[in-house]
Each structure stands twice: as structure tokens, then as C-alpha cells.
Coordinates of C-alpha atoms in Angstrom, one line a residue:
M1 CA -223.7 47.0 152.0
G2 CA -222.9 43.9 154.1
S3 CA -223.7 43.3 157.7
K4 CA -223.2 45.5 160.7
F5 CA -220.8 44.4 163.4
S6 CA -222.4 42.2 166.1
S7 CA -219.6 43.0 168.6
P8 CA -217.5 46.2 169.1
L9 CA -214.6 44.9 167.1
G10 CA -216.4 42.6 164.6
R11 CA -216.3 38.8 164.4
V12 CA -214.1 37.3 161.7
L13 CA -214.0 33.6 160.6
F14 CA -210.6 33.2 158.9
M15 CA -209.6 30.7 156.2
G16 CA -205.9 30.3 155.2
S17 CA -203.0 27.9 155.3
P18 CA -199.4 29.0 154.6
L19 CA -197.2 31.8 156.1
Y20 CA -198.9 34.3 153.8
G21 CA -202.1 33.5 155.6
V22 CA -200.5 33.9 159.1
K23 CA -199.3 37.4 158.2
V24 CA -202.8 38.4 157.2
L25 CA -204.4 36.7 160.2
E26 CA -202.0 38.4 162.7
R27 CA -202.9 41.8 161.5
V28 CA -206.6 41.2 161.4
A29 CA -206.5 39.7 164.9
E30 CA -205.1 43.0 166.2
K31 CA -208.4 44.7 165.5
F32 CA -211.0 42.0 165.2
E33 CA -212.2 39.0 167.1
I34 CA -211.2 35.7 165.3
V35 CA -214.0 33.4 166.2
A36 CA -212.8 30.3 164.2
I37 CA -210.1 29.2 161.7
Y38 CA -210.4 26.9 158.8
T39 CA -207.1 25.6 157.3
Q40 CA -205.7 22.6 155.3
P41 CA -205.3 19.2 157.0
D42 CA -201.9 18.2 158.4
R43 CA -199.7 16.9 155.5
P44 CA -196.6 14.6 155.4
V45 CA -193.5 16.8 155.1
G46 CA -189.8 15.9 154.6
R47 CA -188.0 12.6 154.0
K48 CA -189.6 11.1 157.1
K49 CA -193.0 12.2 156.0
R50 CA -194.0 13.6 159.4
L51 CA -197.5 14.9 159.6
T52 CA -197.1 18.6 159.9
P53 CA -199.8 21.3 160.6
T54 CA -200.1 24.4 158.6
P55 CA -198.6 27.7 159.9
V56 CA -202.2 29.0 160.3
K57 CA -203.2 26.0 162.4
I58 CA -200.2 26.4 164.7
W59 CA -201.1 30.1 165.1
G60 CA -204.8 29.3 166.0
E61 CA -204.1 26.4 168.4
S62 CA -201.5 28.4 170.3
R63 CA -204.1 31.1 170.9
G64 CA -207.0 28.8 171.8
V65 CA -209.0 29.7 168.6
P66 CA -211.2 26.8 167.3
V67 CA -209.4 25.3 164.3
F68 CA -211.1 23.0 161.7
T69 CA -209.3 21.1 158.9
P70 CA -211.9 19.5 156.6
T71 CA -210.9 18.2 153.2
T72 CA -214.0 19.8 151.7
L73 CA -216.3 22.6 152.8
K74 CA -219.4 20.8 151.6
G75 CA -221.7 20.4 154.6
E76 CA -219.7 22.9 156.7
G77 CA -222.3 25.8 156.3
E78 CA -224.2 25.1 159.5
R79 CA -221.1 25.0 161.7
I80 CA -219.6 28.2 160.1
A81 CA -223.0 30.0 160.6
S82 CA -223.0 29.0 164.2
F83 CA -220.0 31.2 164.9
K84 CA -222.1 34.2 163.7
P85 CA -219.2 35.9 161.7
D86 CA -219.5 39.4 160.5
F87 CA -216.9 38.6 157.8
I88 CA -215.2 35.5 156.3
V89 CA -211.6 36.5 155.5
V90 CA -209.7 34.2 153.1
A91 CA -205.9 34.3 152.4
S92 CA -204.4 31.4 150.4
Y93 CA -206.7 28.7 151.9
G94 CA -206.7 26.1 149.1
L95 CA -210.4 25.0 149.0
I96 CA -213.3 26.4 147.0
L97 CA -216.1 28.0 149.1
P98 CA -219.5 26.7 148.1
K99 CA -222.5 29.1 147.6
E100 CA -224.0 28.2 151.0
I101 CA -220.9 29.5 152.8
L102 CA -220.5 32.6 150.5
E103 CA -223.9 33.7 151.7
I104 CA -223.3 33.5 155.5
A105 CA -221.3 36.7 155.7
P106 CA -219.3 38.9 153.3
P107 CA -216.5 36.7 152.1
I108 CA -213.3 38.7 151.5
N109 CA -210.3 37.2 149.8
L110 CA -206.8 38.7 149.9
H111 CA -205.4 37.4 146.6
G112 CA -201.6 37.7 146.0
S113 CA -201.8 39.5 142.6
L114 CA -203.0 42.7 141.0
L115 CA -206.3 41.3 139.7
P116 CA -207.6 40.6 137.1
K117 CA -204.0 39.4 136.4
Y118 CA -203.1 36.0 137.6
R119 CA -206.3 34.5 138.8
G120 CA -205.6 31.1 140.2
A121 CA -203.2 29.1 142.3
S122 CA -199.7 30.5 141.7
P123 CA -199.9 34.3 141.4
I124 CA -196.7 35.1 143.2
Q125 CA -194.6 32.6 141.2
S126 CA -196.3 33.7 137.9
A127 CA -195.4 37.4 138.4
I128 CA -191.7 36.4 138.9
L129 CA -191.7 34.0 136.0
N130 CA -193.1 36.6 133.6
G131 CA -190.5 39.3 134.7
D132 CA -193.1 41.7 136.0
R133 CA -191.8 44.8 137.7
W134 CA -194.7 45.1 140.2
T135 CA -197.0 42.8 142.1
G136 CA -199.4 43.2 145.0
V137 CA -202.5 42.1 146.9
T138 CA -206.1 42.6 145.8
A139 CA -208.9 42.5 148.4
M140 CA -212.0 41.1 146.6
L141 CA -215.5 40.0 147.4
M142 CA -215.7 36.2 146.7
E143 CA -218.2 34.6 144.4
E144 CA -218.5 31.2 142.8
G145 CA -216.0 31.9 140.0
L146 CA -212.2 31.6 140.4
D147 CA -211.0 35.0 141.7
T148 CA -213.6 36.8 139.6
G149 CA -215.3 38.9 142.3
A150 CA -215.6 42.7 142.6
M151 CA -212.4 44.4 144.0
L152 CA -212.4 46.3 147.2
G153 CA -208.8 47.6 147.3
W154 CA -205.1 47.0 146.3
S155 CA -201.6 47.3 147.7
Y156 CA -198.5 47.3 145.5
T157 CA -194.8 46.4 145.8
P158 CA -191.9 46.2 143.4
I159 CA -190.6 42.7 142.6
G160 CA -186.9 43.5 141.9
E161 CA -184.8 40.3 142.5
K162 CA -187.1 39.0 145.3
T163 CA -187.9 35.3 145.6
T164 CA -191.3 33.7 146.2
P165 CA -190.8 33.3 150.0
Q166 CA -189.6 36.9 150.3
L167 CA -192.6 38.2 148.3
M168 CA -195.0 35.9 150.2
E169 CA -193.9 37.4 153.5
E170 CA -194.1 41.0 152.1
L171 CA -197.5 40.5 150.5
G172 CA -198.8 38.9 153.7
E173 CA -197.8 42.1 155.6
L174 CA -199.4 44.2 152.9
G175 CA -202.5 41.9 152.8
G176 CA -203.0 42.2 156.5
E177 CA -202.9 46.0 156.4
L178 CA -205.3 46.0 153.4
A179 CA -207.6 43.5 155.1
V180 CA -208.0 45.7 158.2
E181 CA -208.5 48.8 156.1
V182 CA -211.2 47.1 154.0
L183 CA -213.0 45.6 157.1
E184 CA -213.0 48.9 158.9
R185 CA -214.4 50.8 155.9
F186 CA -216.5 48.0 154.4
E187 CA -219.8 49.9 154.5
E188 CA -218.3 52.9 152.6
I189 CA -216.4 51.0 149.9
R190 CA -217.9 50.7 146.4
P191 CA -216.8 47.4 144.9
L192 CA -215.2 47.7 141.4
P193 CA -216.1 44.8 139.0
Q194 CA -213.1 43.1 137.3
L195 CA -212.6 43.5 133.6
D196 CA -212.6 40.0 132.3
A197 CA -211.0 41.0 129.0
L198 CA -207.8 41.8 131.0
A199 CA -207.8 38.6 133.0
S200 CA -205.0 36.0 133.0
Y201 CA -204.9 32.7 134.8
C202 CA -202.1 30.8 136.5
K203 CA -201.9 27.1 137.1
K204 CA -200.9 25.0 140.1
I205 CA -197.1 24.5 140.2
T206 CA -195.9 20.9 139.6
K207 CA -192.6 19.2 140.2
A208 CA -192.0 19.2 136.4
D209 CA -192.0 23.0 136.3
G210 CA -188.6 22.9 138.0
A211 CA -186.8 21.3 135.1
V212 CA -184.3 23.6 133.4
T213 CA -181.7 23.3 130.7
F214 CA -178.8 25.5 129.6
K215 CA -180.5 25.8 126.2
M216 CA -182.9 28.2 128.0
P217 CA -182.0 32.0 128.2
A218 CA -180.1 32.8 131.5
V219 CA -182.8 35.2 132.6
E220 CA -185.5 32.4 132.4
I221 CA -183.4 30.1 134.6
W222 CA -182.9 32.9 137.0
R223 CA -186.6 33.7 137.2
R224 CA -187.4 30.0 137.7
Y225 CA -184.8 29.8 140.5
R226 CA -186.4 32.7 142.3
A227 CA -190.0 31.5 141.7
F228 CA -189.4 27.9 142.7
I229 CA -186.7 28.3 145.3
Q230 CA -188.9 26.7 148.0
W231 CA -190.7 24.1 145.8
P232 CA -190.2 22.4 143.4
T233 CA -186.6 24.0 143.2
I234 CA -184.9 23.9 139.8
F235 CA -182.9 21.0 138.4
T236 CA -181.0 20.0 135.3
P237 CA -180.7 16.3 134.2
L238 CA -177.3 16.3 136.2
F239 CA -178.0 18.2 139.4
K240 CA -180.3 20.5 141.4
I241 CA -179.3 24.1 141.4
V242 CA -179.1 25.0 145.1
E243 CA -177.6 28.5 144.8
M244 CA -177.1 30.7 141.8
E245 CA -177.0 34.2 140.4
L246 CA -177.7 35.8 137.0
E247 CA -174.3 36.6 135.6
E248 CA -175.2 38.2 132.3
E249 CA -178.6 38.7 130.7
N250 CA -177.4 38.8 127.1
G251 CA -174.3 37.6 125.3
S252 CA -173.9 34.6 123.0
Y253 CA -172.4 31.4 124.3
T254 CA -172.5 27.7 123.7
P255 CA -175.2 26.3 126.1
G256 CA -173.5 24.4 129.0
E257 CA -170.0 25.8 128.4
I258 CA -167.9 26.5 131.5
L259 CA -166.9 30.1 131.0
K260 CA -164.9 30.8 134.2
V261 CA -164.5 29.6 137.7
D262 CA -163.8 31.4 141.0
K263 CA -161.6 29.2 143.2
R264 CA -162.1 31.4 146.3
E265 CA -165.9 31.3 146.0
G266 CA -166.1 27.8 144.7
S267 CA -168.4 29.0 141.9
G268 CA -168.5 28.8 138.1
V269 CA -170.1 30.7 135.3
V270 CA -172.0 28.6 132.6
G271 CA -173.2 29.8 129.2
C272 CA -176.9 29.6 128.3
S273 CA -178.7 30.0 124.9
R274 CA -178.6 33.8 125.8
G275 CA -176.5 35.2 128.6
S276 CA -174.9 33.2 131.4
I277 CA -175.5 32.2 135.1
K278 CA -173.2 31.8 138.0
L279 CA -173.6 28.5 139.8
K280 CA -172.6 28.6 143.5
K281 CA -173.9 25.3 144.9
V282 CA -175.4 22.2 143.2
Q283 CA -176.7 18.9 144.4
A284 CA -176.3 15.6 142.4
P285 CA -179.0 13.0 143.0
G286 CA -178.5 11.2 146.3
K287 CA -175.7 13.5 147.3
K288 CA -175.2 16.5 149.6
P289 CA -175.0 20.1 148.2
V290 CA -171.5 21.0 147.2
P291 CA -169.8 24.1 145.7
F292 CA -170.1 24.0 141.9
L293 CA -166.3 24.0 141.5
S294 CA -166.1 20.8 143.6
Y295 CA -168.7 19.2 141.4
L296 CA -166.7 20.2 138.3
N297 CA -163.5 18.8 139.8
G298 CA -165.3 15.5 140.5
L299 CA -166.1 15.2 136.8
R300 CA -162.6 16.6 135.8
L301 CA -164.2 19.4 133.8
K302 CA -162.3 22.6 133.1
V303 CA -163.0 26.1 131.7
G304 CA -163.9 25.9 128.0
E305 CA -165.5 22.4 128.3
I306 CA -169.2 21.7 128.0
L307 CA -171.3 20.2 130.8
P308 CA -172.8 16.9 129.6
E309 CA -176.5 17.0 129.1
R310 CA -177.1 13.9 131.3

């Protein structure tokens, strides 16, 4: 199955973009020759909209590896084939691979979920949002469908109270170890087809996904906070929630009621449709982040009163 190595270590063409991709790439590069890297183009970042390279591009250029940043892979087949890769390894790249590239060398994707669950663009966030206890990485052979290829191996980790960035780093480490194991044993592995009947799909995250209201259950707001802490963050009509904790999962309260404050910590507990959350830092539009208690004092709101809806 697949091609034999053309060099003692094997030649890998890598495709990836964020920190998750770097973690996988670093581990693969310890054992295999990285002949070229494909990553997303530089994007404007921050208020000043500075063009910023992906973490994978920074890694590749610092090590003298050829890096390419096309907006589409159509017409890239000839150039990719010229590197004579034994494998194409993909980890959160962001572009669909056309058939001509899939046929150059065995294409192996390190997908950030336990397939066939969460095929698509936001597997890590989706596992947090749905309150899953476990998540992981699946190594799979790529085909033209969306994350539908036969599986080559898995690695698991408990979610607990972790955030998306924490899980992304952890899954990147696990994905790198899994990638090396799969590449080294590729000829022996018997691919396992996915059961489409068990498949679920996750969409691309949008800014609107960060909108929350105290009419939601506290646990839902907590999950969104952890899932979207990096982007798009979470926000009420009044403020962005910069730092928070889940205070109580159940309990019946008036949504938006200020239940108690902690003067030493500068925090306050707010009731939700079910349960309550502790708000530590918030940020009103156009303002700097402040302790929640400072925000309440600015509005002259006290314990027992209701936060306005807008």
C-alpha cells in the first residue's frame, strides 16, 4: 500500500497554517525530510491590519524550507510533483486538495476530531460547545469528500475545562506523534472506512457565533467562552466578556440579575436562565477591559438589580 521511501527518512510535503499545524510539522520534521510547505497567504491582523504570515510559514522560512502560499491549489500539481514527495501531510491547511494532487503521493490528514464526528472546519470548538468529555486527532487518507477518507489511527484526550487554544496545542502534539507513527508504519496499516451513518458536520465559525445573552443557560455561555476565547470571543449587547467562570450549572434565577459581588476580586455573579456565571473582566465598545465590578459601579448597579439588555 502506498509508495516506498525514496530517501532513508522519507520525503514529506507539508500543508498547514495555524499553531496546530506547526506542532504536527515539528514532530514530523524530527524523523522525515520536509521538502516543501504549503500554507495560507499572509493576512491582515489586528487594528493596524498588518500583513502577518501563518505560524507554519514562519517555521518553514526560518529553516530554509521552500514555502508556497497560493490562494488555490488548482494548477499546483506539477510543482508539487517536482518535489517527489513520498507523502503529503495535511494539518489544518484551509484549502481543498484537487484530485490531481491527491494522486501524487499518499495524502494524510491529521483532523482535530474523532472521526466521523465533526467533519469540517471547526472540530475543536464543536467538541467544546457540545459538552463532549473526549476529543482527539484522527489520521486519515484524504479523498475528494470533506473529511470522509479511510482512517489510519487515532489519539484521544479528555476535554475537561480546556479552551480552544489549549486543546489546539495539545492536539497538535498528539497529532505530530500520531503522524510519525502512521508514516513509519504506513505499509502495514489497514485503513478503516468511516461509517457515514455516524458522521456529523461542523461549520466555519463566524463573528455572530460569539453573541450571548443571560437568557441562555450558564453552561452554554461557559462553553462558548472556552470555544471562542481566541476568536470571535463572546459578547452581550452591552459588553464583551473578557474573563469569566461558571459559577453554578443549575439553579433558577432571573436572567441578568446581579446575585453577588466580590470587592477584593472585582468580580460579580450574574444569573442566567439556568445557573449563574462569575464575570471577572468585561469590555464595553470602544473602551478598555475593566473588572466587572468597576463596570457595575459606572452604571450605578447593585446586587439584586438587573443588567439592562442593551
